[in-house]
Amino acid sequence: MGDEKNAIAIITARGGSKRIPHKNIKEFCGRPIIEYSIEAAKKAGIFQTVMVSTDDERIAEIARNSGAEVPFMRSEKTSNDYAVTADVIGEVLNCYAQQDIYFENACCIYPTAPFVTADKLKNAMEILVTENRDCVMPVVPFSFPPLRGLVMNDGKLSYKWEQYALTRSQDLEEIYHDCGQFYAFRVESFWKSGKLVTENTGAIILSEMEVQDIDNEVDWKLAELKYKLMQEKDGRQDENWQ
């Protein structure tokens, strides 16, 4: 699969979570949810290092017990509510660079992404290399065409884009959104642009059954239901389905 073996998986898992306390290690279908991301990265077999960036000792302990490395704790600067993913990635890569450890490619995986699998990670990393992309990310089509969206002004509804009001849904351009699961990327491109998603970004397309934002307890239950349904569909028990 090319040169992607010189790669690091970075799982970002800070301790603070206001809407769902201890979200990154809360039990999901009987296991701390972060374990699914760690297991998928390790089973992919394409990462030189699988590490967790966290400021929380409890998360660090669970991560290590699950087979991930936690070589250093996240700084206070990248643990506050204003730090973005790029800040965390930059800190991780800089910490390794200070030890003269460098990576050509990387994959940032979120800790609350139980639908991430080894095969998806391998697929994304392969596309990254073979298509010479800056980044590859999973996306999902909007369930309803956003071009037919409505807005509210002074209590009255109107089409945001009137020119599409009578256009058949099947005739509208397919629009996708980020699944919020992972980003495979070239380290050199990240340093040059300072961001993950550039104009040279590829994608793998997922179905609605493989995607669920988890922002509250209802989302959590929906994600567990989808996960169990996917397992039943594949006829397997919890093996971090591949």
Coordinates of N, CA and C in Angstrom, one line a residue:
M1 N 0.8 -1.2 0.0 CA 0.0 0.0 0.0 C 0.9 1.3 0.0
G2 N 2.0 1.2 -0.6 CA 2.8 2.4 -0.8 C 3.5 2.8 0.5
D3 N 3.7 4.1 0.7 CA 4.5 4.6 1.8 C 3.8 5.0 3.1
E4 N 2.5 4.6 3.1 CA 1.7 5.1 4.3 C 2.0 4.4 5.6
K5 N 2.9 3.4 5.6 CA 3.3 2.7 6.8 C 4.0 3.7 7.7
N6 N 4.7 4.7 7.2 CA 5.3 5.7 8.0 C 4.3 6.7 8.4
A7 N 3.3 6.2 9.2 CA 2.2 7.0 9.6 C 1.8 6.9 11.1
I8 N 1.2 7.9 11.6 CA 0.7 7.9 12.9 C -0.8 8.1 13.0
A9 N -1.4 7.3 13.9 CA -2.8 7.6 14.2 C -2.9 8.4 15.5
I10 N -3.6 9.5 15.4 CA -3.7 10.4 16.5 C -5.2 10.5 17.0
I11 N -5.5 10.0 18.1 CA -6.8 10.0 18.7 C -6.9 11.1 19.7
T12 N -7.8 12.0 19.4 CA -7.9 13.3 20.2 C -9.0 13.1 21.3
A13 N -8.6 13.1 22.5 CA -9.6 12.8 23.6 C -9.3 13.7 24.9
R14 N -9.8 14.9 24.8 CA -9.6 15.7 26.0 C -10.6 15.3 27.1
G15 N -10.4 15.7 28.3 CA -11.2 15.2 29.4 C -12.5 16.0 29.6
G16 N -12.5 17.3 29.2 CA -13.7 18.1 29.4 C -14.8 17.8 28.5
S17 N -16.0 17.6 29.0 CA -17.2 17.4 28.1 C -18.4 17.8 28.9
K18 N -19.0 18.9 28.5 CA -20.1 19.5 29.3 C -21.5 18.8 29.1
R19 N -21.8 18.5 27.8 CA -23.1 17.9 27.5 C -23.2 16.5 27.9
I20 N -22.1 15.7 27.7 CA -22.1 14.3 28.1 C -20.9 14.1 28.9
P21 N -21.0 14.1 30.3 CA -19.9 13.9 31.2 C -19.1 12.7 30.8
H22 N -17.7 12.8 30.8 CA -16.8 11.7 30.5 C -17.1 11.1 29.2
K23 N -17.5 11.9 28.2 CA -18.0 11.4 26.9 C -17.0 10.4 26.3
N24 N -15.8 10.7 26.3 CA -14.8 10.0 25.6 C -14.5 8.6 26.1
I25 N -14.9 8.3 27.4 CA -14.7 7.0 28.0 C -16.1 6.4 28.5
K26 N -17.1 7.1 28.2 CA -18.5 6.5 28.6 C -18.7 5.2 27.8
E27 N -19.4 4.3 28.5 CA -19.6 3.0 27.9 C -20.6 3.1 26.8
F28 N -20.1 2.5 25.7 CA -20.9 2.4 24.4 C -21.0 0.9 24.1
C29 N -22.2 0.4 24.2 CA -22.5 -1.0 24.0 C -21.5 -1.9 24.8
G30 N -21.3 -1.4 26.1 CA -20.6 -2.2 27.0 C -19.1 -2.0 27.1
R31 N -18.6 -1.0 26.3 CA -17.1 -0.8 26.3 C -16.9 0.7 26.3
P32 N -15.8 1.2 26.9 CA -15.5 2.7 26.7 C -15.4 3.0 25.3
I33 N -16.1 4.1 24.9 CA -16.3 4.4 23.5 C -14.9 4.6 22.8
I34 N -13.9 5.1 23.5 CA -12.6 5.4 22.9 C -12.0 4.1 22.4
E35 N -12.3 3.0 23.0 CA -11.7 1.7 22.6 C -12.0 1.3 21.2
Y36 N -13.1 1.7 20.6 CA -13.5 1.4 19.2 C -12.5 2.1 18.3
S37 N -12.1 3.3 18.5 CA -11.2 4.1 17.7 C -9.8 3.5 17.8
I38 N -9.4 3.1 19.0 CA -8.1 2.6 19.2 C -8.0 1.2 18.5
E39 N -9.0 0.4 18.7 CA -9.0 -1.0 18.1 C -9.0 -0.9 16.6
A40 N -9.8 0.0 16.0 CA -9.8 0.1 14.5 C -8.4 0.5 14.0
A41 N -7.8 1.4 14.7 CA -6.5 1.9 14.2 C -5.4 0.8 14.3
K42 N -5.5 0.0 15.4 CA -4.5 -1.0 15.6 C -4.8 -2.2 14.6
K43 N -6.0 -2.5 14.4 CA -6.3 -3.6 13.5 C -6.0 -3.3 12.0
A44 N -6.0 -2.0 11.7 CA -5.7 -1.6 10.3 C -4.3 -2.0 9.9
G45 N -3.4 -2.1 10.9 CA -2.0 -2.6 10.6 C -1.2 -1.7 9.7
I46 N -1.5 -0.4 9.6 CA -0.8 0.5 8.7 C -0.2 1.7 9.4
F47 N -0.3 1.7 10.8 CA 0.2 2.8 11.5 C 1.5 2.4 12.3
Q48 N 2.5 3.2 12.2 CA 3.7 2.9 13.0 C 3.4 3.2 14.4
T49 N 2.6 4.2 14.7 CA 2.2 4.5 16.1 C 0.7 4.8 16.2
V50 N 0.1 4.3 17.2 CA -1.3 4.6 17.5 C -1.2 5.3 18.9
M51 N -1.5 6.6 18.9 CA -1.4 7.3 20.2 C -2.7 8.1 20.5
V52 N -2.8 8.4 21.8 CA -4.0 9.2 22.3 C -3.4 10.5 22.9
S53 N -4.0 11.6 22.4 CA -3.7 12.9 23.0 C -4.8 13.3 23.9
T54 N -4.4 13.4 25.2 CA -5.4 13.7 26.2 C -4.7 14.5 27.4
D55 N -5.6 15.2 28.1 CA -5.2 15.9 29.3 C -5.7 15.2 30.6
D56 N -6.3 14.0 30.4 CA -7.0 13.4 31.5 C -6.3 12.0 31.8
E57 N -5.9 11.8 33.1 CA -5.2 10.6 33.4 C -6.1 9.4 33.3
R58 N -7.4 9.5 33.6 CA -8.3 8.4 33.5 C -8.4 7.9 32.0
I59 N -8.5 8.9 31.1 CA -8.6 8.5 29.7 C -7.2 7.9 29.3
A60 N -6.1 8.5 29.8 CA -4.8 7.9 29.4 C -4.7 6.5 29.9
E61 N -5.2 6.2 31.1 CA -5.1 4.8 31.6 C -5.9 3.8 30.7
I62 N -7.1 4.2 30.4 CA -7.9 3.4 29.5 C -7.3 3.2 28.1
A63 N -6.7 4.3 27.6 CA -6.1 4.2 26.3 C -4.9 3.2 26.3
R64 N -4.1 3.3 27.3 CA -2.9 2.4 27.4 C -3.4 1.0 27.6
N65 N -4.4 0.7 28.4 CA -4.9 -0.6 28.6 C -5.5 -1.2 27.3
S66 N -5.9 -0.3 26.4 CA -6.4 -0.7 25.1 C -5.4 -0.8 24.0
G67 N -4.1 -0.6 24.4 CA -3.0 -0.8 23.4 C -2.5 0.5 22.7
A68 N -3.0 1.6 23.1 CA -2.5 2.9 22.5 C -1.4 3.4 23.4
E69 N -0.6 4.3 22.7 CA 0.5 5.0 23.5 C 0.0 6.4 23.9
V70 N 0.4 6.8 25.1 CA 0.2 8.1 25.6 C 1.5 8.6 26.1
P71 N 2.4 9.0 25.1 CA 3.8 9.4 25.5 C 3.9 10.7 26.2
F72 N 2.9 11.6 26.1 CA 2.9 12.8 26.8 C 1.5 13.3 26.9
M73 N 1.2 14.2 27.9 CA -0.1 14.7 28.2 C -0.3 16.0 27.4
R74 N -1.5 16.2 27.0 CA -1.9 17.4 26.3 C -1.7 18.6 27.1
S75 N -1.3 19.7 26.6 CA -1.1 21.0 27.3 C -2.4 21.6 27.6
E76 N -2.3 22.5 28.6 CA -3.5 23.3 29.0 C -4.1 24.1 27.8
K77 N -3.1 24.6 27.0 CA -3.5 25.5 25.8 C -4.4 24.7 24.8
T78 N -4.1 23.4 24.6 CA -4.8 22.7 23.6 C -6.0 21.8 24.3
S79 N -6.2 22.1 25.5 CA -7.3 21.4 26.3 C -8.5 22.2 26.6
N80 N -8.4 23.5 26.2 CA -9.5 24.4 26.6 C -10.6 24.3 25.5
D81 N -11.7 25.0 25.7 CA -12.9 25.0 24.8 C -12.6 25.7 23.5
Y82 N -11.5 26.4 23.4 CA -11.3 27.2 22.2 C -10.3 26.5 21.2
A83 N -9.6 25.5 21.7 CA -8.6 24.8 20.9 C -9.3 24.0 19.8
V84 N -8.8 24.0 18.6 CA -9.4 23.3 17.5 C -8.5 22.1 17.2
T85 N -9.0 21.2 16.4 CA -8.3 19.9 16.1 C -6.9 20.2 15.5
A86 N -6.8 21.2 14.7 CA -5.4 21.5 14.1 C -4.4 21.8 15.2
D87 N -4.9 22.5 16.2 CA -4.0 22.9 17.3 C -3.4 21.6 18.0
V88 N -4.3 20.7 18.2 CA -4.0 19.4 18.9 C -3.0 18.6 18.1
I89 N -3.3 18.5 16.8 CA -2.4 17.8 15.9 C -1.0 18.4 15.8
G90 N -1.0 19.7 15.7 CA 0.3 20.4 15.6 C 1.1 20.2 16.9
E91 N 0.5 20.2 18.0 CA 1.2 19.9 19.3 C 1.8 18.5 19.3
V92 N 1.0 17.6 18.9 CA 1.4 16.2 18.9 C 2.6 16.0 17.9
L93 N 2.5 16.5 16.7 CA 3.6 16.4 15.8 C 4.9 17.1 16.2
N94 N 4.7 18.2 16.9 CA 5.9 19.0 17.4 C 6.5 18.2 18.5
C95 N 5.7 17.6 19.4 CA 6.3 16.8 20.5 C 7.1 15.6 20.0
Y96 N 6.6 15.0 19.0 CA 7.4 13.9 18.4 C 8.7 14.4 17.7
A97 N 8.5 15.6 17.0 CA 9.7 16.2 16.3 C 10.8 16.5 17.3
Q98 N 10.4 16.9 18.5 CA 11.4 17.2 19.5 C 12.2 16.0 19.9
Q99 N 11.7 14.8 19.6 CA 12.4 13.5 19.9 C 13.0 13.0 18.6
D100 N 13.0 13.8 17.5 CA 13.5 13.4 16.2 C 12.7 12.3 15.6
I101 N 11.4 12.3 15.9 CA 10.5 11.3 15.3 C 9.6 12.1 14.4
Y102 N 9.6 11.7 13.1 CA 8.8 12.3 12.1 C 7.9 11.3 11.3
F103 N 6.8 11.8 10.9 CA 5.9 10.9 10.1 C 5.5 11.6 8.8
E104 N 5.4 10.8 7.8 CA 5.0 11.3 6.5 C 3.5 11.5 6.4
N105 N 2.7 10.5 6.9 CA 1.3 10.6 6.8 C 0.7 10.4 8.2
A106 N -0.5 10.9 8.4 CA -1.2 10.8 9.7 C -2.7 10.6 9.5
C107 N -3.3 10.2 10.6 CA -4.8 10.1 10.6 C -5.3 10.5 11.9
C108 N -6.0 11.6 12.0 CA -6.7 12.0 13.2 C -8.0 11.4 13.3
I109 N -8.2 10.6 14.4 CA -9.4 9.8 14.6 C -10.1 10.4 15.9
Y110 N -11.4 10.6 15.8 CA -12.1 11.1 17.0 C -12.4 9.9 17.9
P111 N -12.4 10.2 19.2 CA -12.6 9.1 20.2 C -14.0 8.6 20.3
T112 N -15.0 9.4 19.8 CA -16.4 9.0 19.9 C -16.9 8.7 18.4
A113 N -16.2 7.7 17.9 CA -16.4 7.3 16.5 C -16.5 5.8 16.4
P114 N -17.5 5.2 17.0 CA -17.5 3.7 17.0 C -17.8 3.1 15.6
F115 N -18.2 3.9 14.6 CA -18.4 3.4 13.3 C -17.1 3.3 12.4
V116 N -16.0 3.8 13.0 CA -14.8 3.8 12.3 C -14.3 2.3 12.3
T117 N -13.8 1.8 11.2 CA -13.3 0.4 11.1 C -12.0 0.4 10.5
A118 N -11.3 -0.7 10.7 CA -10.0 -0.9 10.1 C -10.0 -0.8 8.6
D119 N -11.0 -1.3 8.0 CA -11.1 -1.2 6.5 C -11.3 0.2 6.0
K120 N -12.0 1.0 6.7 CA -12.2 2.4 6.3 C -10.9 3.2 6.4
L121 N -10.2 2.9 7.5 CA -8.9 3.6 7.7 C -7.9 3.2 6.6
K122 N -7.9 1.9 6.3 CA -7.0 1.4 5.2 C -7.3 2.0 3.9
N123 N -8.6 2.0 3.6 CA -9.1 2.6 2.4 C -8.7 4.1 2.2
A124 N -9.0 4.8 3.3 CA -8.7 6.3 3.2 C -7.2 6.5 3.1
M125 N -6.3 5.7 3.8 CA -4.9 5.9 3.7 C -4.4 5.5 2.3
E126 N -5.0 4.5 1.7 CA -4.6 4.1 0.4 C -4.9 5.2 -0.6
I127 N -6.1 5.7 -0.5 CA -6.5 6.8 -1.4 C -5.6 8.0 -1.3
L128 N -5.2 8.3 0.0 CA -4.3 9.4 0.3 C -3.0 9.3 -0.5
V129 N -2.5 8.1 -0.6 CA -1.2 7.8 -1.2 C -1.4 7.7 -2.7
T130 N -2.3 6.8 -3.2 CA -2.4 6.5 -4.6 C -2.9 7.7 -5.4
E131 N -3.8 8.5 -4.8 CA -4.3 9.6 -5.5 C -3.6 10.9 -5.2
N132 N -2.5 10.8 -4.4 CA -1.7 12.0 -4.0 C -2.5 13.1 -3.5
R133 N -3.4 12.8 -2.5 CA -4.3 13.8 -1.9 C -3.6 14.4 -0.7
D134 N -4.0 15.6 -0.3 CA -3.6 16.2 0.9 C -4.3 15.6 2.1
C135 N -5.6 15.2 1.9 CA -6.4 14.7 3.0 C -7.5 13.8 2.4
V136 N -7.9 12.8 3.1 CA -9.1 12.0 2.7 C -10.0 11.9 4.0
M137 N -11.3 12.1 3.8 CA -12.2 12.1 4.9 C -13.5 11.3 4.6
P138 N -14.2 10.8 5.5 CA -15.5 10.1 5.3 C -16.6 11.2 5.3
V139 N -17.4 11.1 4.3 CA -18.6 12.0 4.2 C -19.9 11.2 3.9
V140 N -21.0 11.9 4.1 CA -22.3 11.3 3.9 C -23.2 12.3 3.2
P141 N -24.0 11.8 2.3 CA -24.9 12.7 1.6 C -26.0 13.3 2.6
F142 N -26.3 14.6 2.4 CA -27.4 15.1 3.2 C -28.7 14.3 2.9
S143 N -29.5 14.0 3.9 CA -30.7 13.2 3.7 C -31.7 13.9 2.9
F144 N -31.7 15.3 3.0 CA -32.6 16.1 2.2 C -31.8 17.2 1.5
P145 N -32.1 17.4 0.3 CA -31.3 18.4 -0.5 C -31.2 19.8 0.2
P146 N -30.1 20.2 0.6 CA -30.0 21.5 1.2 C -30.3 22.7 0.3
L147 N -30.2 22.5 -1.0 CA -30.6 23.5 -2.0 C -32.1 23.8 -2.0
R148 N -32.8 22.9 -1.4 CA -34.3 23.1 -1.3 C -34.6 23.6 0.1
G149 N -33.6 24.1 0.8 CA -33.8 24.5 2.2 C -34.7 25.8 2.4
L150 N -35.3 25.9 3.5 CA -36.1 27.1 3.9 C -35.5 27.9 5.0
V151 N -35.8 29.2 5.0 CA -35.3 30.1 6.1 C -36.5 30.8 6.6
M152 N -36.4 31.3 7.8 CA -37.4 32.0 8.5 C -37.0 33.5 8.6
N153 N -37.8 34.4 8.1 CA -37.6 35.8 8.3 C -38.9 36.5 8.7
D154 N -38.8 37.1 9.9 CA -40.0 37.8 10.4 C -41.2 36.9 10.5
G155 N -41.0 35.7 10.9 CA -42.0 34.7 11.1 C -42.6 34.1 9.9
K156 N -42.0 34.4 8.7 CA -42.4 33.8 7.4 C -41.4 33.0 6.8
L157 N -41.8 31.8 6.2 CA -40.9 30.9 5.6 C -40.7 31.3 4.1
S158 N -39.5 31.1 3.7 CA -39.2 31.3 2.2 C -38.0 30.4 1.9
Y159 N -37.9 30.1 0.6 CA -36.8 29.3 0.1 C -35.5 30.1 0.2
K160 N -34.5 29.5 0.7 CA -33.2 30.1 0.7 C -32.7 30.4 -0.7
W161 N -32.9 29.4 -1.6 CA -32.5 29.5 -3.0 C -33.8 29.3 -3.9
E162 N -34.4 30.3 -4.2 CA -35.7 30.3 -4.9 C -35.6 29.5 -6.3
Q163 N -34.4 29.7 -6.9 CA -34.2 29.1 -8.2 C -34.3 27.5 -8.2
Y164 N -34.2 26.9 -7.0 CA -34.3 25.5 -6.9 C -35.6 25.0 -6.3
A165 N -36.5 25.9 -6.1 CA -37.8 25.6 -5.4 C -38.6 24.5 -6.1
L166 N -38.6 24.5 -7.4 CA -39.4 23.6 -8.2 C -38.5 22.5 -8.9
T167 N -37.3 22.5 -8.5 CA -36.4 21.5 -9.1 C -36.6 20.1 -8.4
R168 N -36.7 19.1 -9.2 CA -36.8 17.7 -8.6 C -35.6 17.4 -7.8
S169 N -35.8 16.7 -6.6 CA -34.6 16.4 -5.8 C -33.6 15.6 -6.5
Q170 N -34.0 14.7 -7.4 CA -33.0 13.8 -8.1 C -32.2 14.6 -9.2
D171 N -32.7 15.8 -9.5 CA -32.0 16.6 -10.5 C -31.0 17.6 -9.8
L172 N -31.0 17.7 -8.5 CA -30.1 18.6 -7.8 C -28.7 17.9 -7.6
E173 N -27.7 18.7 -7.5 CA -26.4 18.2 -7.3 C -26.3 17.6 -5.9
E174 N -25.7 16.4 -5.8 CA -25.5 15.7 -4.5 C -24.5 16.5 -3.6
I175 N -24.9 16.8 -2.4 CA -24.1 17.6 -1.5 C -23.8 16.7 -0.2
Y176 N -22.6 16.7 0.2 CA -22.2 15.9 1.3 C -21.8 16.7 2.5
H177 N -21.8 16.0 3.7 CA -21.2 16.7 4.9 C -20.2 15.8 5.6
D178 N -19.4 16.4 6.4 CA -18.4 15.7 7.1 C -19.0 14.7 8.1
C179 N -18.5 13.5 8.2 CA -19.0 12.5 9.2 C -18.5 12.8 10.6
G180 N -17.5 13.6 10.7 CA -16.9 13.8 12.0 C -16.3 12.5 12.7
Q181 N -15.6 11.8 11.8 CA -15.0 10.5 12.3 C -13.5 10.5 12.3
F182 N -12.9 10.8 11.1 CA -11.4 10.9 11.0 C -11.0 11.6 9.8
Y183 N -9.7 12.0 9.8 CA -9.1 12.7 8.6 C -7.7 12.1 8.4
A184 N -7.5 11.4 7.3 CA -6.2 10.9 6.9 C -5.6 12.1 6.1
F185 N -4.3 12.3 6.4 CA -3.7 13.5 5.8 C -2.2 13.4 5.7
R186 N -1.6 14.1 4.7 CA -0.2 14.2 4.6 C 0.3 15.3 5.6
V187 N 1.3 14.9 6.3 CA 1.9 15.8 7.3 C 2.5 17.1 6.7
E188 N 3.2 16.9 5.6 CA 3.8 18.1 4.9 C 2.7 19.1 4.5
S189 N 1.6 18.6 3.9 CA 0.5 19.4 3.5 C -0.1 20.1 4.7
F190 N -0.2 19.4 5.8 CA -0.8 20.0 7.0 C 0.1 21.2 7.5
W191 N 1.4 21.0 7.5 CA 2.2 22.1 7.9 C 2.2 23.3 7.0
K192 N 2.1 23.0 5.7 CA 2.1 24.1 4.7 C 0.8 24.9 4.8
S193 N -0.4 24.3 4.9 CA -1.7 25.0 4.9 C -2.2 25.3 6.3
G194 N -1.8 24.6 7.3 CA -2.3 24.8 8.7 C -3.7 24.3 8.9
K195 N -4.1 23.5 7.9 CA -5.5 22.9 8.1 C -5.5 21.5 7.5
L196 N -6.6 20.8 7.8 CA -6.7 19.4 7.3 C -7.4 19.4 5.9
V197 N -8.5 20.0 5.8 CA -9.3 20.0 4.5 C -8.8 21.1 3.6
T198 N -8.2 20.7 2.5 CA -7.7 21.6 1.5 C -8.5 21.4 0.2
E199 N -8.1 22.1 -0.9 CA -8.7 21.9 -2.2 C -8.4 20.6 -2.8
N200 N -7.4 19.9 -2.2 CA -7.0 18.6 -2.8 C -7.4 17.5 -1.8
T201 N -8.6 17.5 -1.4 CA -9.1 16.5 -0.4 C -10.0 15.4 -1.1
G202 N -9.7 14.2 -0.8 CA -10.5 13.1 -1.3 C -11.5 12.6 -0.3
A203 N -12.3 11.6 -0.7 CA -13.4 11.2 0.3 C -13.7 9.7 0.1
I204 N -14.2 9.2 1.2 CA -14.9 7.9 1.1 C -16.4 8.2 1.5
I205 N -17.3 7.7 0.8 CA -18.7 8.0 1.1 C -19.4 6.9 1.9
L206 N -20.0 7.3 3.0 CA -20.7 6.4 3.9 C -22.2 6.5 3.8
S207 N -22.9 5.6 4.4 CA -24.3 5.6 4.4 C -24.8 6.2 5.8
E208 N -26.0 6.6 5.9 CA -26.6 7.2 7.1 C -26.5 6.2 8.3
M209 N -26.5 4.9 8.0 CA -26.4 3.9 9.1 C -25.0 3.9 9.7
E210 N -24.0 4.5 9.0 CA -22.7 4.4 9.6 C -22.2 5.8 10.2
V211 N -23.2 6.6 10.3 CA -22.9 8.0 10.8 C -23.9 8.4 11.9
Q212 N -23.4 9.0 12.9 CA -24.2 9.6 13.9 C -23.5 10.6 14.8
D213 N -23.9 11.9 14.7 CA -23.3 12.9 15.6 C -23.8 12.5 17.0
I214 N -22.8 12.6 18.0 CA -23.2 12.3 19.4 C -22.9 13.5 20.3
D215 N -24.0 14.3 20.4 CA -23.9 15.5 21.2 C -24.7 15.5 22.5
N216 N -25.6 14.5 22.6 CA -26.5 14.4 23.8 C -26.9 13.0 24.0
E217 N -27.6 12.7 25.1 CA -28.0 11.3 25.4 C -28.8 10.6 24.4
V218 N -29.7 11.4 23.7 CA -30.5 10.8 22.7 C -29.7 10.4 21.5
D219 N -28.7 11.2 21.1 CA -27.8 10.9 20.0 C -27.0 9.6 20.4
W220 N -26.6 9.5 21.7 CA -25.9 8.3 22.1 C -26.7 7.0 21.9
K221 N -27.9 7.1 22.3 CA -28.8 5.9 22.2 C -29.0 5.5 20.7
L222 N -29.2 6.6 19.9 CA -29.3 6.3 18.5 C -28.1 5.7 17.9
A223 N -26.9 6.1 18.3 CA -25.7 5.6 17.8 C -25.6 4.1 18.2
E224 N -25.9 3.8 19.5 CA -25.9 2.4 19.9 C -26.8 1.5 19.1
L225 N -28.0 2.1 18.8 CA -29.0 1.3 18.1 C -28.4 1.0 16.6
K226 N -27.9 2.0 16.0 CA -27.3 1.9 14.7 C -26.2 0.9 14.7
Y227 N -25.3 1.0 15.7 CA -24.2 0.0 15.8 C -24.7 -1.4 15.9
K228 N -25.7 -1.6 16.8 CA -26.2 -3.0 17.0 C -26.8 -3.5 15.7
L229 N -27.6 -2.6 15.0 CA -28.2 -3.0 13.7 C -27.1 -3.4 12.7
M230 N -26.0 -2.6 12.6 CA -25.0 -2.9 11.7 C -24.3 -4.3 12.0
Q231 N -24.2 -4.6 13.3 CA -23.6 -5.9 13.7 C -24.6 -7.0 13.3
E232 N -25.8 -6.8 13.5 CA -26.8 -7.8 13.1 C -26.8 -8.0 11.6
K233 N -26.7 -6.9 10.9 CA -26.7 -7.0 9.4 C -25.5 -7.8 8.9
D234 N -24.3 -7.6 9.6 CA -23.1 -8.3 9.2 C -23.0 -9.7 9.8
G235 N -24.0 -10.0 10.7 CA -24.0 -11.4 11.3 C -22.8 -11.6 12.2
R236 N -22.4 -10.7 12.9 CA -21.2 -10.8 13.8 C -21.5 -10.1 15.1
Q237 N -20.7 -10.6 16.1 CA -20.7 -9.9 17.4 C -19.7 -8.8 17.4
D238 N -19.5 -8.1 18.6 CA -18.6 -7.0 18.6 C -17.2 -7.3 18.4
E239 N -16.8 -7.1 17.1 CA -15.4 -7.3 16.7 C -14.8 -6.1 16.1
N240 N -15.4 -4.9 16.5 CA -15.1 -3.7 15.8 C -15.1 -4.0 14.3
W241 N -16.3 -4.3 13.9 CA -16.6 -4.9 12.5 C -15.8 -4.2 11.5
Q242 N -15.2 -5.0 10.6 CA -14.3 -4.5 9.6 C -14.9 -4.5 8.2

